[in-house]
Amino acid sequence: MKESPTVLWSRPENERPGTPLLVIFHGYGADEADLFSLAEQLPAEFTVASVRAPLQAGPGYSWFPLRNDLGYSVTTVTESASAVELWIESVRTNHTSVSLLGFSQGMCMATTLMRHRPADYAAVVGLSGFVVEAEGDLYFDDAAVAAHKPELFWGRDQADPVIPAAAIESTNTWAHAHVKLTKVLYAGIMHGINAQEISHVGEFLQFKVLNAK
């Protein structure tokens, strides 16, 4: 990824300073426009930046390559996260806080960034996704995560046909040991998002970021 990825912003540049930032990561095969409409349904105080993933994948883009069994290389995950982190650092000083939201593969990105520098993010939202297996990679500072206990919202459908059961199980185990978890199940959304879930995300961001002591 280039240091300056393609980004859709919810505000013009002159209106961004002093606002909390919410960075959105789309899923596999989508692009930065895919989740951008969510910005209108979240607290208006946030500046939303929806980022395009670096790799071509079908009609859209991906954050890291997936094998046919949805397997992946941890190295490709951390390379992509490192590049996004450079961009976040370039805009961070304009904002009062930075939060992350990722859908599907985008949840891998959001949680990977949090696991690298947990104190840097006010809250993280993961929708219909999972956290990657660290496999001893030093990019993941899970000891710091467990000490800091960052806020994580995890929304999904138990009938999601895309995310493997083993990934859900390992995510659940990891989350309960490392973060302050808000976990909500939604029937009937499959591998998707509905209005109720976004309403809950908005409440979570309001309470955990905007109203945080």
PDB file of C-alpha atoms in Angstrom:
ATOM      1  CA  MET A   1       0.000   0.000   0.000  1.00  0.00           C
ATOM      2  CA  LYS A   2       1.159   3.528  -0.672  1.00  0.00           C
ATOM      3  CA  GLU A   3       1.569   5.725   2.377  1.00  0.00           C
ATOM      4  CA  SER A   4      -1.480   7.706   1.281  1.00  0.00           C
ATOM      5  CA  PRO A   5      -4.286   5.273   0.473  1.00  0.00           C
ATOM      6  CA  THR A   6      -7.481   6.208  -1.319  1.00  0.00           C
ATOM      7  CA  VAL A   7      -9.843   7.553   1.353  1.00  0.00           C
ATOM      8  CA  LEU A   8     -13.446   8.772   1.339  1.00  0.00           C
ATOM      9  CA  TRP A   9     -13.977  11.487   3.962  1.00  0.00           C
ATOM     10  CA  SER A  10     -17.260  12.533   5.527  1.00  0.00           C
ATOM     11  CA  ARG A  11     -16.049  16.144   5.986  1.00  0.00           C
ATOM     12  CA  PRO A  12     -13.959  18.548   3.947  1.00  0.00           C
ATOM     13  CA  GLU A  13     -10.418  18.964   5.228  1.00  0.00           C
ATOM     14  CA  ASN A  14     -11.007  22.323   6.886  1.00  0.00           C
ATOM     15  CA  GLU A  15     -13.797  20.862   9.063  1.00  0.00           C
ATOM     16  CA  ARG A  16     -11.861  17.871  10.388  1.00  0.00           C
ATOM     17  CA  PRO A  17      -9.530  19.371  13.032  1.00  0.00           C
ATOM     18  CA  GLY A  18     -10.735  18.818  16.596  1.00  0.00           C
ATOM     19  CA  THR A  19     -13.170  16.035  15.719  1.00  0.00           C
ATOM     20  CA  PRO A  20     -12.970  12.372  16.764  1.00  0.00           C
ATOM     21  CA  LEU A  21     -11.925  10.176  13.818  1.00  0.00           C
ATOM     22  CA  LEU A  22     -13.544   6.865  12.864  1.00  0.00           C
ATOM     23  CA  VAL A  23     -11.560   4.857  10.296  1.00  0.00           C
ATOM     24  CA  ILE A  24     -13.603   2.275   8.346  1.00  0.00           C
ATOM     25  CA  PHE A  25     -12.161  -0.871   6.759  1.00  0.00           C
ATOM     26  CA  HIS A  26     -14.304  -2.623   4.139  1.00  0.00           C
ATOM     27  CA  GLY A  27     -14.512  -6.368   3.515  1.00  0.00           C
ATOM     28  CA  TYR A  28     -12.902  -8.600   0.893  1.00  0.00           C
ATOM     29  CA  GLY A  29     -13.767  -7.696  -2.698  1.00  0.00           C
ATOM     30  CA  ALA A  30     -15.398  -4.365  -1.756  1.00  0.00           C
ATOM     31  CA  ASP A  31     -14.053  -0.809  -1.777  1.00  0.00           C
ATOM     32  CA  GLU A  32     -14.077   2.409   0.228  1.00  0.00           C
ATOM     33  CA  ALA A  33     -17.601   3.305  -0.959  1.00  0.00           C
ATOM     34  CA  ASP A  34     -19.118   0.049   0.332  1.00  0.00           C
ATOM     35  CA  LEU A  35     -19.597   1.048   3.972  1.00  0.00           C
ATOM     36  CA  PHE A  36     -19.402   4.814   3.567  1.00  0.00           C
ATOM     37  CA  SER A  37     -23.170   5.288   3.892  1.00  0.00           C
ATOM     38  CA  LEU A  38     -22.857   4.082   7.494  1.00  0.00           C
ATOM     39  CA  ALA A  39     -21.348   7.466   8.326  1.00  0.00           C
ATOM     40  CA  GLU A  40     -24.795   9.070   8.101  1.00  0.00           C
ATOM     41  CA  GLN A  41     -26.154   6.648  10.732  1.00  0.00           C
ATOM     42  CA  LEU A  42     -23.417   7.186  13.305  1.00  0.00           C
ATOM     43  CA  PRO A  43     -22.968  10.089  15.753  1.00  0.00           C
ATOM     44  CA  ALA A  44     -22.504  13.303  13.804  1.00  0.00           C
ATOM     45  CA  GLU A  45     -19.512  14.367  15.914  1.00  0.00           C
ATOM     46  CA  PHE A  46     -17.273  11.838  14.162  1.00  0.00           C
ATOM     47  CA  THR A  47     -15.274  12.478  11.049  1.00  0.00           C
ATOM     48  CA  VAL A  48     -15.433   9.219   9.106  1.00  0.00           C
ATOM     49  CA  ALA A  49     -12.611   8.089   6.829  1.00  0.00           C
ATOM     50  CA  SER A  50     -13.318   5.000   4.733  1.00  0.00           C
ATOM     51  CA  VAL A  51     -10.082   3.505   3.407  1.00  0.00           C
ATOM     52  CA  ARG A  52      -9.552   1.434   0.257  1.00  0.00           C
ATOM     53  CA  ALA A  53      -7.582  -1.789   0.683  1.00  0.00           C
ATOM     54  CA  PRO A  54      -4.361  -2.094  -1.357  1.00  0.00           C
ATOM     55  CA  LEU A  55      -4.817  -5.339  -3.309  1.00  0.00           C
ATOM     56  CA  GLN A  56      -7.099  -5.972  -6.290  1.00  0.00           C
ATOM     57  CA  ALA A  57      -9.657  -8.703  -5.511  1.00  0.00           C
ATOM     58  CA  GLY A  58     -12.336  -9.383  -8.091  1.00  0.00           C
ATOM     59  CA  PRO A  59     -14.423  -6.241  -8.611  1.00  0.00           C
ATOM     60  CA  GLY A  60     -12.950  -4.613  -5.534  1.00  0.00           C
ATOM     61  CA  TYR A  61     -10.003  -4.849  -3.169  1.00  0.00           C
ATOM     62  CA  SER A  62      -8.634  -6.864  -0.265  1.00  0.00           C
ATOM     63  CA  TRP A  63      -6.425  -6.149   2.723  1.00  0.00           C
ATOM     64  CA  PHE A  64      -4.538  -9.428   2.344  1.00  0.00           C
ATOM     65  CA  PRO A  65      -4.818 -12.471   0.079  1.00  0.00           C
ATOM     66  CA  LEU A  66      -7.147 -15.308   1.092  1.00  0.00           C
ATOM     67  CA  ARG A  67      -6.687 -18.934   0.087  1.00  0.00           C
ATOM     68  CA  ASN A  68      -9.663 -21.027  -1.000  1.00  0.00           C
ATOM     69  CA  ASP A  69     -10.118 -22.237   2.581  1.00  0.00           C
ATOM     70  CA  LEU A  70     -10.074 -18.581   3.769  1.00  0.00           C
ATOM     71  CA  GLY A  71      -6.592 -19.149   5.173  1.00  0.00           C
ATOM     72  CA  TYR A  72      -4.052 -16.339   5.091  1.00  0.00           C
ATOM     73  CA  SER A  73      -0.466 -15.402   5.856  1.00  0.00           C
ATOM     74  CA  VAL A  74      -0.012 -13.414   9.069  1.00  0.00           C
ATOM     75  CA  THR A  75       2.884 -11.578   7.422  1.00  0.00           C
ATOM     76  CA  THR A  76       0.604 -10.177   4.710  1.00  0.00           C
ATOM     77  CA  VAL A  77      -1.841  -9.031   7.417  1.00  0.00           C
ATOM     78  CA  THR A  78       0.822  -7.152   9.364  1.00  0.00           C
ATOM     79  CA  GLU A  79       2.335  -5.596   6.228  1.00  0.00           C
ATOM     80  CA  SER A  80      -1.050  -4.152   5.305  1.00  0.00           C
ATOM     81  CA  ALA A  81      -1.709  -2.997   8.872  1.00  0.00           C
ATOM     82  CA  SER A  82       1.702  -1.318   9.087  1.00  0.00           C
ATOM     83  CA  ALA A  83       1.008   0.687   5.951  1.00  0.00           C
ATOM     84  CA  VAL A  84      -2.412   1.801   7.196  1.00  0.00           C
ATOM     85  CA  GLU A  85      -0.884   2.714  10.548  1.00  0.00           C
ATOM     86  CA  LEU A  86       1.560   5.063   8.814  1.00  0.00           C
ATOM     87  CA  TRP A  87      -1.360   6.862   7.210  1.00  0.00           C
ATOM     88  CA  ILE A  88      -3.320   7.019  10.491  1.00  0.00           C
ATOM     89  CA  GLU A  89      -0.294   8.568  12.192  1.00  0.00           C
ATOM     90  CA  SER A  90      -0.135  11.212   9.466  1.00  0.00           C
ATOM     91  CA  VAL A  91      -3.673  12.424  10.294  1.00  0.00           C
ATOM     92  CA  ARG A  92      -3.953  11.556  13.998  1.00  0.00           C
ATOM     93  CA  THR A  93      -2.899  14.957  15.332  1.00  0.00           C
ATOM     94  CA  ASN A  94      -5.907  16.604  13.669  1.00  0.00           C
ATOM     95  CA  HIS A  95      -8.306  14.580  15.798  1.00  0.00           C
ATOM     96  CA  THR A  96      -9.275  14.241  19.452  1.00  0.00           C
ATOM     97  CA  SER A  97      -9.272  10.441  19.225  1.00  0.00           C
ATOM     98  CA  VAL A  98      -9.108   7.610  16.695  1.00  0.00           C
ATOM     99  CA  SER A  99     -11.537   4.691  16.591  1.00  0.00           C
ATOM    100  CA  LEU A 100     -11.668   1.826  14.102  1.00  0.00           C
ATOM    101  CA  LEU A 101     -14.522  -0.061  12.423  1.00  0.00           C
ATOM    102  CA  GLY A 102     -14.055  -3.094  10.216  1.00  0.00           C
ATOM    103  CA  PHE A 103     -16.424  -5.438   8.391  1.00  0.00           C
ATOM    104  CA  SER A 104     -15.414  -9.066   7.693  1.00  0.00           C
ATOM    105  CA  GLN A 105     -11.772  -8.957   6.565  1.00  0.00           C
ATOM    106  CA  GLY A 106     -11.812  -5.327   7.678  1.00  0.00           C
ATOM    107  CA  MET A 107     -12.370  -6.527  11.262  1.00  0.00           C
ATOM    108  CA  CYS A 108      -9.046  -8.371  10.970  1.00  0.00           C
ATOM    109  CA  MET A 109      -7.405  -5.078  10.057  1.00  0.00           C
ATOM    110  CA  ALA A 110      -9.074  -3.044  12.801  1.00  0.00           C
ATOM    111  CA  THR A 111      -8.250  -5.550  15.525  1.00  0.00           C
ATOM    112  CA  THR A 112      -4.694  -6.096  14.240  1.00  0.00           C
ATOM    113  CA  LEU A 113      -4.013  -2.352  14.506  1.00  0.00           C
ATOM    114  CA  MET A 114      -5.471  -2.368  18.016  1.00  0.00           C
ATOM    115  CA  ARG A 115      -3.276  -5.325  18.978  1.00  0.00           C
ATOM    116  CA  HIS A 116      -0.160  -3.480  17.826  1.00  0.00           C
ATOM    117  CA  ARG A 117      -0.787  -0.268  19.769  1.00  0.00           C
ATOM    118  CA  PRO A 118      -3.864  -0.723  21.975  1.00  0.00           C
ATOM    119  CA  ALA A 119      -3.591   2.608  23.790  1.00  0.00           C
ATOM    120  CA  ASP A 120      -3.784   4.520  20.494  1.00  0.00           C
ATOM    121  CA  TYR A 121      -7.448   3.761  19.780  1.00  0.00           C
ATOM    122  CA  ALA A 122     -10.492   4.910  21.722  1.00  0.00           C
ATOM    123  CA  ALA A 123     -12.660   1.992  20.582  1.00  0.00           C
ATOM    124  CA  VAL A 124     -12.845  -0.709  17.925  1.00  0.00           C
ATOM    125  CA  VAL A 125     -15.910  -2.101  16.153  1.00  0.00           C
ATOM    126  CA  GLY A 126     -15.802  -5.469  14.400  1.00  0.00           C
ATOM    127  CA  LEU A 127     -18.739  -6.651  12.296  1.00  0.00           C
ATOM    128  CA  SER A 128     -19.115 -10.187  10.887  1.00  0.00           C
ATOM    129  CA  GLY A 129     -15.411 -10.860  11.147  1.00  0.00           C
ATOM    130  CA  PHE A 130     -12.679 -12.287  13.350  1.00  0.00           C
ATOM    131  CA  VAL A 131      -9.243 -11.620  14.833  1.00  0.00           C
ATOM    132  CA  VAL A 132      -6.243 -13.241  13.198  1.00  0.00           C
ATOM    133  CA  GLU A 133      -4.066 -15.884  14.855  1.00  0.00           C
ATOM    134  CA  ALA A 134      -0.879 -14.077  15.865  1.00  0.00           C
ATOM    135  CA  GLU A 135       1.329 -17.183  15.460  1.00  0.00           C
ATOM    136  CA  GLY A 136       4.005 -15.524  17.564  1.00  0.00           C
ATOM    137  CA  ASP A 137       4.365 -12.522  15.247  1.00  0.00           C
ATOM    138  CA  LEU A 138       5.908  -9.679  17.246  1.00  0.00           C
ATOM    139  CA  TYR A 139       3.587  -7.103  15.640  1.00  0.00           C
ATOM    140  CA  PHE A 140       0.870  -8.348  18.005  1.00  0.00           C
ATOM    141  CA  ASP A 141       1.407  -7.017  21.531  1.00  0.00           C
ATOM    142  CA  ASP A 142      -1.345  -8.987  23.206  1.00  0.00           C
ATOM    143  CA  ALA A 143       0.225  -8.525  26.634  1.00  0.00           C
ATOM    144  CA  ALA A 144      -0.252  -4.768  26.235  1.00  0.00           C
ATOM    145  CA  VAL A 145      -3.794  -5.360  24.974  1.00  0.00           C
ATOM    146  CA  ALA A 146      -4.654  -7.438  28.056  1.00  0.00           C
ATOM    147  CA  ALA A 147      -3.179  -4.749  30.314  1.00  0.00           C
ATOM    148  CA  HIS A 148      -5.016  -1.909  28.574  1.00  0.00           C
ATOM    149  CA  LYS A 149      -8.349  -3.742  27.994  1.00  0.00           C
ATOM    150  CA  PRO A 150      -9.504  -1.670  24.989  1.00  0.00           C
ATOM    151  CA  GLU A 151     -13.184  -1.390  24.090  1.00  0.00           C
ATOM    152  CA  LEU A 152     -14.332  -3.821  21.378  1.00  0.00           C
ATOM    153  CA  PHE A 153     -17.817  -4.150  19.893  1.00  0.00           C
ATOM    154  CA  TRP A 154     -18.292  -7.458  18.061  1.00  0.00           C
ATOM    155  CA  GLY A 155     -21.498  -7.949  16.117  1.00  0.00           C
ATOM    156  CA  ARG A 156     -22.358 -11.030  14.052  1.00  0.00           C
ATOM    157  CA  ASP A 157     -24.991 -13.576  13.067  1.00  0.00           C
ATOM    158  CA  GLN A 158     -24.533 -17.078  14.442  1.00  0.00           C
ATOM    159  CA  ALA A 159     -25.666 -18.327  11.037  1.00  0.00           C
ATOM    160  CA  ASP A 160     -22.982 -16.342   9.154  1.00  0.00           C
ATOM    161  CA  PRO A 161     -22.078 -18.672   6.265  1.00  0.00           C
ATOM    162  CA  VAL A 162     -18.709 -17.066   5.495  1.00  0.00           C
ATOM    163  CA  ILE A 163     -16.557 -16.953   8.637  1.00  0.00           C
ATOM    164  CA  PRO A 164     -15.248 -20.404   9.672  1.00  0.00           C
ATOM    165  CA  ALA A 165     -16.389 -21.729  13.051  1.00  0.00           C
ATOM    166  CA  ALA A 166     -12.778 -22.145  14.207  1.00  0.00           C
ATOM    167  CA  ALA A 167     -12.111 -18.438  13.578  1.00  0.00           C
ATOM    168  CA  ILE A 168     -15.196 -17.481  15.600  1.00  0.00           C
ATOM    169  CA  GLU A 169     -14.172 -19.748  18.465  1.00  0.00           C
ATOM    170  CA  SER A 170     -10.617 -18.407  18.605  1.00  0.00           C
ATOM    171  CA  THR A 171     -11.875 -14.816  18.377  1.00  0.00           C
ATOM    172  CA  ASN A 172     -14.281 -15.395  21.247  1.00  0.00           C
ATOM    173  CA  THR A 173     -11.529 -16.920  23.406  1.00  0.00           C
ATOM    174  CA  TRP A 174      -9.085 -14.130  22.579  1.00  0.00           C
ATOM    175  CA  ALA A 175     -11.602 -11.333  23.143  1.00  0.00           C
ATOM    176  CA  HIS A 176     -12.720 -12.551  26.555  1.00  0.00           C
ATOM    177  CA  ALA A 177      -9.082 -12.646  27.689  1.00  0.00           C
ATOM    178  CA  HIS A 178      -7.894  -9.325  26.271  1.00  0.00           C
ATOM    179  CA  VAL A 179     -10.588  -6.639  25.785  1.00  0.00           C
ATOM    180  CA  LYS A 180     -13.688  -5.053  27.281  1.00  0.00           C
ATOM    181  CA  LEU A 181     -16.092  -6.893  25.000  1.00  0.00           C
ATOM    182  CA  THR A 182     -19.539  -5.786  23.876  1.00  0.00           C
ATOM    183  CA  LYS A 183     -20.799  -8.804  21.922  1.00  0.00           C
ATOM    184  CA  VAL A 184     -24.174  -8.806  20.186  1.00  0.00           C
ATOM    185  CA  LEU A 185     -25.739 -11.499  17.975  1.00  0.00           C
ATOM    186  CA  TYR A 186     -28.164 -10.587  15.186  1.00  0.00           C
ATOM    187  CA  ALA A 187     -30.464 -13.184  13.645  1.00  0.00           C
ATOM    188  CA  GLY A 188     -31.108 -13.015   9.929  1.00  0.00           C
ATOM    189  CA  ILE A 189     -28.268 -10.748   8.794  1.00  0.00           C
ATOM    190  CA  MET A 190     -26.080 -13.685   7.669  1.00  0.00           C
ATOM    191  CA  HIS A 191     -22.817 -12.099   6.450  1.00  0.00           C
ATOM    192  CA  GLY A 192     -24.148  -8.560   6.494  1.00  0.00           C
ATOM    193  CA  ILE A 193     -25.202  -5.538   8.531  1.00  0.00           C
ATOM    194  CA  ASN A 194     -28.677  -4.322   9.459  1.00  0.00           C
ATOM    195  CA  ALA A 195     -30.159  -1.123  10.868  1.00  0.00           C
ATOM    196  CA  GLN A 196     -30.405  -2.474  14.417  1.00  0.00           C
ATOM    197  CA  GLU A 197     -26.721  -3.361  14.459  1.00  0.00           C
ATOM    198  CA  ILE A 198     -25.669   0.068  13.199  1.00  0.00           C
ATOM    199  CA  SER A 199     -27.899   1.674  15.823  1.00  0.00           C
ATOM    200  CA  HIS A 200     -26.070  -0.345  18.477  1.00  0.00           C
ATOM    201  CA  VAL A 201     -22.705   0.637  16.989  1.00  0.00           C
ATOM    202  CA  GLY A 202     -23.724   4.290  17.195  1.00  0.00           C
ATOM    203  CA  GLU A 203     -24.711   3.874  20.849  1.00  0.00           C
ATOM    204  CA  PHE A 204     -21.423   2.099  21.568  1.00  0.00           C
ATOM    205  CA  LEU A 205     -19.363   4.884  19.976  1.00  0.00           C
ATOM    206  CA  GLN A 206     -21.420   7.538  21.763  1.00  0.00           C
ATOM    207  CA  PHE A 207     -20.944   5.910  25.154  1.00  0.00           C
ATOM    208  CA  LYS A 208     -17.376   4.619  24.853  1.00  0.00           C
ATOM    209  CA  VAL A 209     -15.814   7.495  22.883  1.00  0.00           C
ATOM    210  CA  LEU A 210     -17.875  10.678  23.030  1.00  0.00           C
ATOM    211  CA  ASN A 211     -19.063  10.234  26.624  1.00  0.00           C
ATOM    212  CA  ALA A 212     -15.885   8.576  27.903  1.00  0.00           C
ATOM    213  CA  LYS A 213     -14.615   9.945  31.165  1.00  0.00           C
TER     214      LYS A 213
END
